[in-house]
mmCIF file of C-alpha atoms and ligand atoms in Angstrom:
data_model
loop_
_atom_site.group_PDB
_atom_site.id
_atom_site.type_symbol
_atom_site.label_atom_id
_atom_site.label_comp_id
_atom_site.label_asym_id
_atom_site.label_seq_id
_atom_site.Cartn_x
_atom_site.Cartn_y
_atom_site.Cartn_z
ATOM 1 C CA MET A 1 4.310 1.737 -13.792
ATOM 2 C CA LYS A 2 2.049 0.597 -10.936
ATOM 3 C CA LYS A 3 -1.691 1.182 -11.218
ATOM 4 C CA SER A 4 -3.503 2.095 -8.010
ATOM 5 C CA VAL A 5 -7.127 2.207 -6.917
ATOM 6 C CA ILE A 6 -7.985 4.300 -3.864
ATOM 7 C CA VAL A 7 -10.884 3.171 -1.671
ATOM 8 C CA GLY A 8 -12.334 6.146 0.232
ATOM 9 C CA MET A 9 -11.945 9.567 -1.378
ATOM 10 C CA GLY A 10 -12.076 11.557 1.862
ATOM 11 C CA PHE A 11 -9.258 13.554 3.451
ATOM 12 C CA MET A 12 -6.572 10.883 3.053
ATOM 13 C CA GLY A 13 -7.871 9.594 -0.269
ATOM 14 C CA ALA A 14 -7.522 13.071 -1.769
ATOM 15 C CA MET A 15 -4.023 13.328 -0.291
ATOM 16 C CA HIS A 16 -2.981 10.023 -1.865
ATOM 17 C CA ALA A 17 -4.551 11.023 -5.213
ATOM 18 C CA GLN A 18 -2.303 14.099 -5.325
ATOM 19 C CA ILE A 19 0.730 11.963 -4.576
ATOM 20 C CA TYR A 20 -0.027 9.473 -7.354
ATOM 21 C CA ALA A 21 -0.268 12.496 -9.685
ATOM 22 C CA GLN A 22 3.339 13.326 -8.768
ATOM 23 C CA LEU A 23 4.963 9.893 -8.564
ATOM 24 C CA GLU A 24 6.706 8.923 -11.778
ATOM 25 C CA ASN A 25 6.189 5.173 -11.482
ATOM 26 C CA ALA A 26 2.583 5.042 -10.235
ATOM 27 C CA THR A 27 -0.765 6.221 -11.513
ATOM 28 C CA LEU A 28 -4.286 6.418 -10.125
ATOM 29 C CA VAL A 29 -6.620 4.375 -12.339
ATOM 30 C CA GLY A 30 -9.767 4.311 -10.216
ATOM 31 C CA VAL A 31 -11.517 5.344 -7.018
ATOM 32 C CA VAL A 32 -14.082 3.518 -4.906
ATOM 33 C CA ASP A 33 -16.405 5.553 -2.694
ATOM 34 C CA PHE A 34 -20.015 5.033 -1.722
ATOM 35 C CA LYS A 35 -20.459 8.804 -2.044
ATOM 36 C CA GLY A 36 -19.711 8.771 -5.756
ATOM 37 C CA ALA A 37 -20.777 12.327 -6.626
ATOM 38 C CA ALA A 38 -18.624 13.846 -3.855
ATOM 39 C CA ALA A 39 -15.653 11.698 -4.909
ATOM 40 C CA LYS A 40 -16.071 12.774 -8.533
ATOM 41 C CA GLU A 41 -16.219 16.435 -7.500
ATOM 42 C CA LYS A 42 -13.027 16.031 -5.482
ATOM 43 C CA LEU A 43 -11.204 14.390 -8.394
ATOM 44 C CA ASP A 44 -12.349 17.194 -10.705
ATOM 45 C CA GLY A 45 -11.004 19.738 -8.209
ATOM 46 C CA LEU A 46 -7.665 17.939 -8.168
ATOM 47 C CA GLY A 47 -7.455 18.076 -11.955
ATOM 48 C CA MET A 48 -8.159 14.337 -12.401
ATOM 49 C CA PRO A 49 -11.568 14.297 -14.106
ATOM 50 C CA GLY A 50 -10.802 11.146 -16.117
ATOM 51 C CA VAL A 51 -10.417 8.804 -13.119
ATOM 52 C CA PRO A 52 -13.474 6.493 -12.921
ATOM 53 C CA VAL A 53 -15.401 6.218 -9.638
ATOM 54 C CA PHE A 54 -17.034 2.980 -8.474
ATOM 55 C CA ALA A 55 -19.538 2.424 -5.666
ATOM 56 C CA THR A 56 -18.025 -0.902 -4.553
ATOM 57 C CA VAL A 57 -14.589 -2.471 -4.628
ATOM 58 C CA GLU A 58 -16.038 -5.514 -6.417
ATOM 59 C CA GLU A 59 -17.004 -3.268 -9.352
ATOM 60 C CA ALA A 60 -13.437 -1.954 -9.508
ATOM 61 C CA PHE A 61 -11.997 -5.503 -9.411
ATOM 62 C CA GLU A 62 -14.328 -6.407 -12.280
ATOM 63 C CA ALA A 63 -13.734 -3.338 -14.454
ATOM 64 C CA LEU A 64 -10.040 -2.580 -13.959
ATOM 65 C CA ASP A 65 -6.679 -4.249 -14.231
ATOM 66 C CA PHE A 66 -4.576 -2.795 -11.388
ATOM 67 C CA ASP A 67 -1.749 -3.543 -8.949
ATOM 68 C CA VAL A 68 -2.412 -1.633 -5.705
ATOM 69 C CA LEU A 69 -5.468 -1.355 -3.485
ATOM 70 C CA ASP A 70 -4.955 1.802 -1.416
ATOM 71 C CA ILE A 71 -7.348 1.788 1.548
ATOM 72 C CA CYS A 72 -8.257 5.245 2.876
ATOM 73 C CA LEU A 73 -11.460 4.221 4.642
ATOM 74 C CA PRO A 74 -12.560 4.796 8.240
ATOM 75 C CA THR A 75 -10.609 2.466 10.532
ATOM 76 C CA ASP A 76 -13.522 0.127 11.317
ATOM 77 C CA LEU A 77 -13.585 -0.857 7.608
ATOM 78 C CA HIS A 78 -9.874 -1.666 7.257
ATOM 79 C CA LEU A 79 -10.197 -5.366 8.152
ATOM 80 C CA GLU A 80 -12.931 -6.079 5.591
ATOM 81 C CA PHE A 81 -11.284 -4.216 2.711
ATOM 82 C CA ALA A 82 -7.729 -5.332 3.500
ATOM 83 C CA LEU A 83 -8.861 -8.976 3.395
ATOM 84 C CA LYS A 84 -10.657 -8.317 0.083
ATOM 85 C CA GLY A 85 -7.542 -6.744 -1.423
ATOM 86 C CA ILE A 86 -5.328 -9.590 -0.206
ATOM 87 C CA ALA A 87 -7.777 -12.230 -1.511
ATOM 88 C CA ALA A 88 -7.734 -10.504 -4.921
ATOM 89 C CA GLY A 89 -3.918 -10.748 -4.951
ATOM 90 C CA LYS A 90 -3.373 -6.981 -4.887
ATOM 91 C CA ALA A 91 -0.504 -5.210 -3.201
ATOM 92 C CA VAL A 92 -2.208 -3.330 -0.358
ATOM 93 C CA PHE A 93 -1.472 0.033 1.179
ATOM 94 C CA CYS A 94 -3.753 0.530 4.197
ATOM 95 C CA GLU A 95 -4.096 3.697 6.231
ATOM 96 C CA LYS A 96 -3.289 3.647 9.935
ATOM 97 C CA PRO A 97 -4.355 2.444 12.467
ATOM 98 C CA LEU A 98 -4.240 -0.966 10.792
ATOM 99 C CA ALA A 99 -7.354 -2.166 12.656
ATOM 100 C CA LEU A 100 -9.401 -1.473 15.775
ATOM 101 C CA SER A 101 -8.145 -4.537 17.693
ATOM 102 C CA THR A 102 -4.897 -6.475 17.925
ATOM 103 C CA GLU A 103 -6.741 -9.625 16.809
ATOM 104 C CA ASP A 104 -8.024 -7.940 13.635
ATOM 105 C CA ALA A 105 -4.585 -6.468 12.886
ATOM 106 C CA GLU A 106 -3.045 -9.933 13.327
ATOM 107 C CA ARG A 107 -5.635 -11.417 10.958
ATOM 108 C CA ILE A 108 -4.649 -8.909 8.276
ATOM 109 C CA SER A 109 -0.947 -9.390 8.882
ATOM 110 C CA THR A 110 -1.227 -13.191 8.718
ATOM 111 C CA ALA A 111 -3.438 -13.125 5.602
ATOM 112 C CA ALA A 112 -0.989 -10.841 3.769
ATOM 113 C CA ALA A 113 1.973 -13.051 4.719
ATOM 114 C CA GLU A 114 0.176 -16.257 3.690
ATOM 115 C CA ALA A 115 -0.916 -14.766 0.361
ATOM 116 C CA GLY A 116 2.547 -13.320 -0.222
ATOM 117 C CA VAL A 117 1.176 -9.902 -1.175
ATOM 118 C CA PRO A 118 3.154 -6.733 -0.360
ATOM 119 C CA PHE A 119 1.447 -4.827 2.448
ATOM 120 C CA GLN A 120 2.320 -1.449 3.947
ATOM 121 C CA VAL A 121 0.500 0.609 6.563
ATOM 122 C CA GLY A 122 0.173 4.406 6.532
ATOM 123 C CA GLN A 123 2.312 4.927 9.637
ATOM 124 C CA CYS A 124 3.616 7.986 7.833
ATOM 125 C CA ILE A 125 5.657 9.425 10.697
ATOM 126 C CA ARG A 126 8.297 6.756 10.024
ATOM 127 C CA PHE A 127 8.704 8.546 6.657
ATOM 128 C CA TRP A 128 8.165 12.148 7.802
ATOM 129 C CA PRO A 129 11.321 14.055 6.840
ATOM 130 C CA GLU A 130 12.100 15.528 10.289
ATOM 131 C CA TYR A 131 11.366 12.244 12.075
ATOM 132 C CA GLN A 132 13.528 10.389 9.553
ATOM 133 C CA ALA A 133 16.304 12.860 10.338
ATOM 134 C CA LEU A 134 15.964 11.980 14.027
ATOM 135 C CA ARG A 135 16.121 8.259 13.234
ATOM 136 C CA GLU A 136 19.284 8.837 11.206
ATOM 137 C CA PHE A 137 20.851 10.989 13.927
ATOM 138 C CA HIS A 138 19.954 8.357 16.535
ATOM 139 C CA ALA A 139 21.418 5.525 14.449
ATOM 140 C CA SER A 140 24.627 7.498 13.818
ATOM 141 C CA GLY A 141 25.386 7.533 17.551
ATOM 142 C CA GLN A 142 26.936 10.999 17.272
ATOM 143 C CA GLY A 143 24.783 12.446 20.072
ATOM 144 C CA GLY A 144 25.901 9.801 22.545
ATOM 145 C CA LYS A 145 23.346 8.161 24.821
ATOM 146 C CA LEU A 146 19.680 9.188 24.498
ATOM 147 C CA LEU A 147 18.645 10.598 27.877
ATOM 148 C CA SER A 148 15.026 11.434 27.133
ATOM 149 C CA LEU A 149 12.464 11.680 24.351
ATOM 150 C CA THR A 150 9.231 13.645 24.635
ATOM 151 C CA MET A 151 6.664 13.802 21.837
ATOM 152 C CA GLN A 152 3.467 15.782 21.287
ATOM 153 C CA ARG A 153 0.609 15.560 18.769
ATOM 154 C CA ARG A 154 -2.142 18.078 19.468
ATOM 155 C CA SER A 155 -5.098 19.092 17.387
ATOM 156 C CA ALA A 156 -8.412 20.863 17.274
ATOM 157 C CA ARG A 157 -11.208 18.305 17.255
ATOM 158 C CA PRO A 158 -11.699 16.929 13.729
ATOM 159 C CA THR A 159 -15.174 17.668 12.409
ATOM 160 C CA TYR A 160 -14.639 16.979 8.710
ATOM 161 C CA ALA A 161 -14.977 13.191 8.598
ATOM 162 C CA GLU A 162 -17.744 11.469 6.651
ATOM 163 C CA GLY A 163 -20.589 10.684 9.096
ATOM 164 C CA ASP A 164 -18.387 12.161 11.875
ATOM 165 C CA TRP A 165 -16.864 8.675 12.305
ATOM 166 C CA LEU A 166 -13.749 10.070 14.020
ATOM 167 C CA ASN A 167 -15.807 11.271 16.986
ATOM 168 C CA GLN A 168 -17.436 7.874 17.489
ATOM 169 C CA GLU A 169 -15.397 5.713 19.848
ATOM 170 C CA ILE A 170 -16.736 2.515 18.314
ATOM 171 C CA ARG A 171 -15.333 3.506 14.883
ATOM 172 C CA SER A 172 -12.101 5.377 15.724
ATOM 173 C CA LYS A 173 -11.252 4.591 19.388
ATOM 174 C CA GLY A 174 -10.659 8.303 19.934
ATOM 175 C CA ALA A 175 -7.592 10.516 19.715
ATOM 176 C CA ALA A 176 -5.473 8.197 21.860
ATOM 177 C CA PHE A 177 -5.754 5.660 19.063
ATOM 178 C CA ASP A 178 -6.377 7.539 15.827
ATOM 179 C CA LEU A 179 -4.000 10.469 16.408
ATOM 180 C CA HIS A 180 -1.532 9.374 19.060
ATOM 181 C CA ILE A 181 -0.757 5.990 17.418
ATOM 182 C CA HIS A 182 1.628 7.930 15.146
ATOM 183 C CA ASP A 183 3.892 8.651 18.123
ATOM 184 C CA THR A 184 3.404 5.202 19.640
ATOM 185 C CA ASP A 185 4.548 3.733 16.333
ATOM 186 C CA PHE A 186 7.510 6.091 16.106
ATOM 187 C CA VAL A 187 8.630 5.289 19.651
ATOM 188 C CA LEU A 188 8.564 1.586 18.725
ATOM 189 C CA ALA A 189 10.428 2.240 15.467
ATOM 190 C CA LEU A 190 13.167 4.163 17.300
ATOM 191 C CA LEU A 191 13.509 2.220 20.541
ATOM 192 C CA GLY A 192 11.713 -1.118 20.173
ATOM 193 C CA GLU A 193 8.926 -2.277 22.479
ATOM 194 C CA PRO A 194 8.815 -0.808 25.975
ATOM 195 C CA ARG A 195 8.472 -3.057 29.044
ATOM 196 C CA ALA A 196 5.273 -1.331 30.114
ATOM 197 C CA VAL A 197 3.119 1.745 29.607
ATOM 198 C CA THR A 198 1.570 4.045 32.206
ATOM 199 C CA SER A 199 -1.021 6.467 30.842
ATOM 200 C CA HIS A 200 -3.419 9.128 32.000
ATOM 201 C CA GLY A 201 -6.028 10.876 29.934
ATOM 202 C CA HIS A 202 -9.358 12.464 29.323
ATOM 203 C CA PHE A 203 -12.357 10.507 28.084
ATOM 204 C CA ASP A 204 -15.508 11.796 26.384
ATOM 205 C CA ALA A 205 -18.095 10.628 23.835
ATOM 206 C CA SER A 206 -15.329 10.119 21.250
ATOM 207 C CA GLY A 207 -13.462 7.858 23.710
ATOM 208 C CA PRO A 208 -9.965 8.700 24.990
ATOM 209 C CA SER A 209 -9.640 12.241 23.635
ATOM 210 C CA HIS A 210 -6.233 13.118 25.129
ATOM 211 C CA ILE A 211 -3.607 10.710 26.421
ATOM 212 C CA PHE A 212 -0.287 11.139 28.227
ATOM 213 C CA THR A 213 1.951 8.052 28.324
ATOM 214 C CA HIS A 214 5.188 7.019 29.963
ATOM 215 C CA TYR A 215 6.949 4.188 28.106
ATOM 216 C CA ALA A 216 9.213 2.103 30.365
ATOM 217 C CA TYR A 217 12.678 1.524 28.876
ATOM 218 C CA ASP A 218 15.995 0.691 30.505
ATOM 219 C CA GLY A 219 17.824 3.930 29.853
ATOM 220 C CA PRO A 220 15.946 6.787 28.204
ATOM 221 C CA VAL A 221 12.949 8.436 29.811
ATOM 222 C CA VAL A 222 10.199 8.487 27.178
ATOM 223 C CA TYR A 223 6.872 10.315 27.244
ATOM 224 C CA ALA A 224 4.346 11.012 24.479
ATOM 225 C CA GLU A 225 1.135 12.974 24.476
ATOM 226 C CA GLY A 226 -1.668 13.204 21.926
ATOM 227 C CA GLY A 227 -5.103 14.742 21.974
ATOM 228 C CA TRP A 228 -7.775 16.599 20.069
ATOM 229 C CA ASN A 229 -9.467 18.592 22.837
ATOM 230 C CA TYR A 230 -8.176 21.942 21.598
ATOM 231 C CA PRO A 231 -10.521 24.744 20.443
ATOM 232 C CA ASP A 232 -11.467 24.761 16.746
ATOM 233 C CA THR A 233 -9.191 27.764 16.151
ATOM 234 C CA TRP A 234 -6.135 26.085 17.705
ATOM 235 C CA GLY A 235 -4.957 24.209 14.607
ATOM 236 C CA PHE A 236 -2.478 21.333 14.721
ATOM 237 C CA GLN A 237 0.971 20.760 16.155
ATOM 238 C CA MET A 238 3.374 17.849 16.138
ATOM 239 C CA ALA A 239 6.618 18.147 18.038
ATOM 240 C CA PHE A 240 9.387 16.279 19.815
ATOM 241 C CA GLN A 241 12.530 16.855 21.807
ATOM 242 C CA ALA A 242 15.276 14.236 21.873
ATOM 243 C CA LEU A 243 17.859 14.976 24.531
ATOM 244 C CA TYR A 244 21.188 13.189 24.054
ATOM 245 C CA GLU A 245 24.348 13.390 26.169
ATOM 246 C CA ASN A 246 26.021 15.586 23.537
ATOM 247 C CA ALA A 247 23.169 17.189 21.594
ATOM 248 C CA THR A 248 19.515 18.147 21.708
ATOM 249 C CA ILE A 249 17.246 17.800 18.679
ATOM 250 C CA ASP A 250 14.092 19.919 18.707
ATOM 251 C CA TYR A 251 11.198 19.628 16.277
ATOM 252 C CA ASP A 252 8.041 21.716 16.155
ATOM 253 C CA SER A 253 5.772 21.671 13.085
ATOM 254 C CA GLY A 254 4.836 25.302 13.845
ATOM 255 C CA ALA A 255 8.396 26.623 14.232
ATOM 256 C CA GLN A 256 10.766 27.980 11.632
ATOM 257 C CA PRO A 257 13.044 26.162 11.133
ATOM 258 C CA THR A 258 10.988 23.142 12.120
ATOM 259 C CA LEU A 259 14.007 21.027 13.090
ATOM 260 C CA SER A 260 17.050 22.199 15.009
ATOM 261 C CA ILE A 261 20.085 20.863 16.769
ATOM 262 C CA THR A 262 21.958 22.310 19.725
ATOM 263 C CA VAL A 263 25.407 21.037 20.655
ATOM 264 C CA PRO A 264 27.591 22.264 23.525
ATOM 265 C CA GLY A 265 29.302 25.589 22.798
ATOM 266 C CA THR A 266 27.291 26.236 19.601
ATOM 267 C CA PRO A 267 23.994 28.108 19.275
ATOM 268 C CA LYS A 268 20.895 26.237 18.178
ATOM 269 C CA ALA A 269 20.993 25.712 14.383
ATOM 270 C CA ALA A 270 18.696 24.286 11.727
ATOM 271 C CA LEU A 271 19.232 20.552 11.180
ATOM 272 C CA PRO A 272 18.992 19.838 7.440
ATOM 273 C CA PHE A 273 16.651 17.117 6.219
ATOM 274 C CA ALA A 274 15.429 15.854 2.852
ATOM 275 C CA SER A 275 12.021 17.299 2.004
ATOM 276 C CA ALA A 276 9.403 15.608 -0.166
ATOM 277 C CA GLY A 277 6.940 16.290 -3.018
ATOM 278 C CA GLN A 278 4.860 19.420 -3.140
ATOM 279 C CA ARG A 279 1.130 19.665 -2.528
ATOM 280 C CA GLU A 280 -0.789 20.482 -5.726
ATOM 281 C CA SER A 281 -1.543 24.191 -5.835
ATOM 282 C CA SER A 282 -5.203 23.509 -6.707
ATOM 283 C CA PHE A 283 -5.725 21.781 -3.353
ATOM 284 C CA LYS A 284 -6.717 23.517 -0.119
ATOM 285 C CA GLY A 285 -6.643 27.138 -1.151
ATOM 286 C CA GLY A 286 -3.654 27.104 -3.452
ATOM 287 C CA ASN A 287 -0.778 27.096 -0.969
ATOM 288 C CA LEU A 288 2.180 24.989 -1.949
ATOM 289 C CA SER A 289 3.418 23.003 0.997
ATOM 290 C CA ASP A 290 5.427 19.907 1.679
ATOM 291 C CA LEU A 291 3.595 16.592 1.376
ATOM 292 C CA GLY A 292 6.101 15.197 3.851
ATOM 293 C CA GLY A 293 5.743 11.612 4.974
ATOM 294 C CA TYR A 294 2.545 11.114 2.973
ATOM 295 C CA TYR A 295 4.628 11.416 -0.183
ATOM 296 C CA LYS A 296 7.639 9.524 1.083
ATOM 297 C CA GLU A 297 5.691 6.520 2.375
ATOM 298 C CA LEU A 298 3.949 5.960 -0.978
ATOM 299 C CA GLU A 299 7.164 6.605 -2.866
ATOM 300 C CA ALA A 300 8.900 3.939 -0.745
ATOM 301 C CA PHE A 301 5.996 1.490 -1.181
ATOM 302 C CA ILE A 302 5.893 1.884 -4.972
ATOM 303 C CA HIS A 303 9.693 1.646 -5.090
ATOM 304 C CA CYS A 304 9.529 -1.757 -3.335
ATOM 305 C CA LEU A 305 6.846 -2.964 -5.758
ATOM 306 C CA GLU A 306 8.841 -1.820 -8.778
ATOM 307 C CA ASN A 307 12.025 -3.504 -7.530
ATOM 308 C CA GLY A 308 10.414 -6.576 -6.045
ATOM 309 C CA SER A 309 12.080 -5.739 -2.719
ATOM 310 C CA ALA A 310 10.529 -6.486 0.663
ATOM 311 C CA ILE A 311 8.642 -3.838 2.625
ATOM 312 C CA THR A 312 10.683 -3.260 5.772
ATOM 313 C CA ASP A 313 9.197 -0.095 7.304
ATOM 314 C CA ALA A 314 5.542 0.256 8.359
ATOM 315 C CA THR A 315 4.912 -3.433 7.759
ATOM 316 C CA ALA A 316 1.662 -5.071 8.843
ATOM 317 C CA GLY A 317 3.568 -6.739 11.693
ATOM 318 C CA GLN A 318 5.008 -3.445 12.947
ATOM 319 C CA ALA A 319 1.599 -1.761 12.661
ATOM 320 C CA THR A 320 0.067 -4.633 14.641
ATOM 321 C CA ALA A 321 2.575 -4.017 17.443
ATOM 322 C CA SER A 322 1.614 -0.321 17.440
ATOM 323 C CA VAL A 323 -2.073 -1.212 17.692
ATOM 324 C CA ARG A 324 -1.302 -3.506 20.658
ATOM 325 C CA VAL A 325 0.748 -0.863 22.504
ATOM 326 C CA ALA A 326 -1.741 1.974 21.815
ATOM 327 C CA LEU A 327 -4.571 -0.204 23.160
ATOM 328 C CA ALA A 328 -2.457 -0.987 26.251
ATOM 329 C CA GLU A 329 -2.058 2.768 26.774
ATOM 330 C CA ILE A 330 -5.826 3.265 26.640
ATOM 331 C CA GLU A 331 -6.310 0.353 29.067
ATOM 332 C CA SER A 332 -3.793 1.949 31.433
ATOM 333 C CA ALA A 333 -5.475 5.365 31.251
ATOM 334 C CA ARG A 334 -8.855 3.771 31.932
ATOM 335 C CA SER A 335 -7.734 1.546 34.801
ATOM 336 C CA GLY A 336 -5.192 3.842 36.418
ATOM 337 C CA GLN A 337 -2.727 0.905 36.410
ATOM 338 C CA THR A 338 0.570 0.362 34.616
ATOM 339 C CA VAL A 339 0.129 -2.201 31.823
ATOM 340 C CA SER A 340 3.015 -4.604 31.181
ATOM 341 C CA LEU A 341 3.698 -5.617 27.602
HETATM 342 N N1 NAD B 1 -1.768 9.184 8.052
HETATM 343 C C1 NAD B 1 -2.417 10.215 8.565
HETATM 344 O O1 NAD B 1 -1.826 11.166 9.044
HETATM 345 C C2 NAD B 1 -3.902 10.224 8.510
HETATM 346 C C3 NAD B 1 -4.614 11.442 8.566
HETATM 347 C C4 NAD B 1 -6.013 11.381 8.488
HETATM 348 C C5 NAD B 1 -6.661 10.149 8.417
HETATM 349 N N2 NAD B 1 -5.915 9.010 8.399
HETATM 350 C C6 NAD B 1 -6.571 7.684 8.334
HETATM 351 O O2 NAD B 1 -7.117 7.515 7.021
HETATM 352 C C7 NAD B 1 -8.337 6.775 7.088
HETATM 353 C C8 NAD B 1 -9.434 7.605 6.438
HETATM 354 O O3 NAD B 1 -9.602 8.813 7.172
HETATM 355 P P1 NAD B 1 -10.138 10.163 6.491
HETATM 356 O O4 NAD B 1 -9.743 11.245 7.420
HETATM 357 O O5 NAD B 1 -9.721 10.222 5.093
HETATM 358 O O6 NAD B 1 -11.729 9.931 6.577
HETATM 359 P P2 NAD B 1 -12.849 10.659 5.700
HETATM 360 O O7 NAD B 1 -14.102 10.536 6.505
HETATM 361 O O8 NAD B 1 -12.395 12.005 5.278
HETATM 362 O O9 NAD B 1 -12.927 9.752 4.385
HETATM 363 C C9 NAD B 1 -13.479 8.464 4.354
HETATM 364 C C10 NAD B 1 -14.011 8.222 2.943
HETATM 365 O O10 NAD B 1 -14.452 6.850 2.849
HETATM 366 C C11 NAD B 1 -15.723 6.809 2.202
HETATM 367 N N3 NAD B 1 -16.411 5.595 2.664
HETATM 368 C C12 NAD B 1 -16.859 5.327 3.904
HETATM 369 N N4 NAD B 1 -17.400 4.100 3.968
HETATM 370 C C13 NAD B 1 -17.289 3.566 2.729
HETATM 371 C C14 NAD B 1 -17.641 2.314 2.167
HETATM 372 N N5 NAD B 1 -18.227 1.350 2.894
HETATM 373 N N6 NAD B 1 -17.363 2.102 0.857
HETATM 374 C C15 NAD B 1 -16.798 3.068 0.111
HETATM 375 N N7 NAD B 1 -16.441 4.284 0.584
HETATM 376 C C16 NAD B 1 -16.682 4.526 1.886
HETATM 377 C C17 NAD B 1 -16.409 8.103 2.600
HETATM 378 O O11 NAD B 1 -17.446 8.482 1.705
HETATM 379 C C18 NAD B 1 -15.228 9.080 2.607
HETATM 380 O O12 NAD B 1 -15.068 9.679 1.337
HETATM 381 C C19 NAD B 1 -8.561 6.462 8.571
HETATM 382 O O13 NAD B 1 -8.064 5.196 8.880
HETATM 383 C C20 NAD B 1 -7.739 7.538 9.288
HETATM 384 O O14 NAD B 1 -7.316 7.145 10.577
HETATM 385 C C21 NAD B 1 -4.578 9.027 8.422
#
């Protein structure tokens, strides 16, 4: 049984708390948040009133014996807290993006490797059931050559974050980084690093708020788009289309079924995939829904810790590459030039 402490009981911290409540071989033993009363209220609402809340991570290190430091803090704090977790010899799970610069991400990655502590990054799309199904289909080769891949991640502007940090470029680097890095990371996971990126986008006070990128590969034509300029009533959508010589895979988070396959001579049909744990009914208005990749990534992480096996997906090194490519995309959108990698 692995004991975890979550740092940052905001949107993602509450998500992770629900997952620990469902995982059989992990348990939440503490929370660190400088807004202690709000964190306590959230834990009560999730049916976890007994979990102690600390104002600083040092207090948690002092008071508790635990295995995992789970960092759900604003991105500009990842470097500081990741290094603290590594120095304390904890296994670290850190939310994405790993850091705000490639240099900081490399520092974390190197420190984790030198200390020999397990480290995984919350690049949850690698574990999202429908995206995993695409990876499996791609690896099977049954569709033939991939001709094109297009990906979208679109959202109303987030207004929930503590201190509105997401809308401050200096803390989040905008939607092109915070939101779109999920698709950047998935493109890298599926196809490796592109030769170059060419991006266009919109910029505002939050930084690059919508980005459109072409990734240069020999073979498939690959585009991804991500932005949060939509009206507050628009909601959220993630989607992709992978067009192969012999099949097309379509995914749309708002469609039913979400994932489908079309092969020549056969009508479009649902493509089965393995779903994940269920959201607690006490959370967000009582609707049960799939916890998707958020569940599967923590399940995989805890599984590696329990078995002593190496983390191979969403490693610090892979997340560092995603930071580098996402920053190259922003540079390209700003300069109007293609950026070679
Ligand atoms: N994987 C995903 O799909 C996904 C989705 C949302 C957010 N995220 C990532 O998760 C991280 C957290 O985002 P969020 O949306 O939960 O933010 P949030 O603003 O909802 O939560 C941040 C929490 O950290 C606390 N905090 C801030 N500074 C602190 C400090 N110095 N010490 C202790 N506590 C502190 C705040 O009080 C708050 O509770 C970010 O890196 C974000 O990019 C990932």
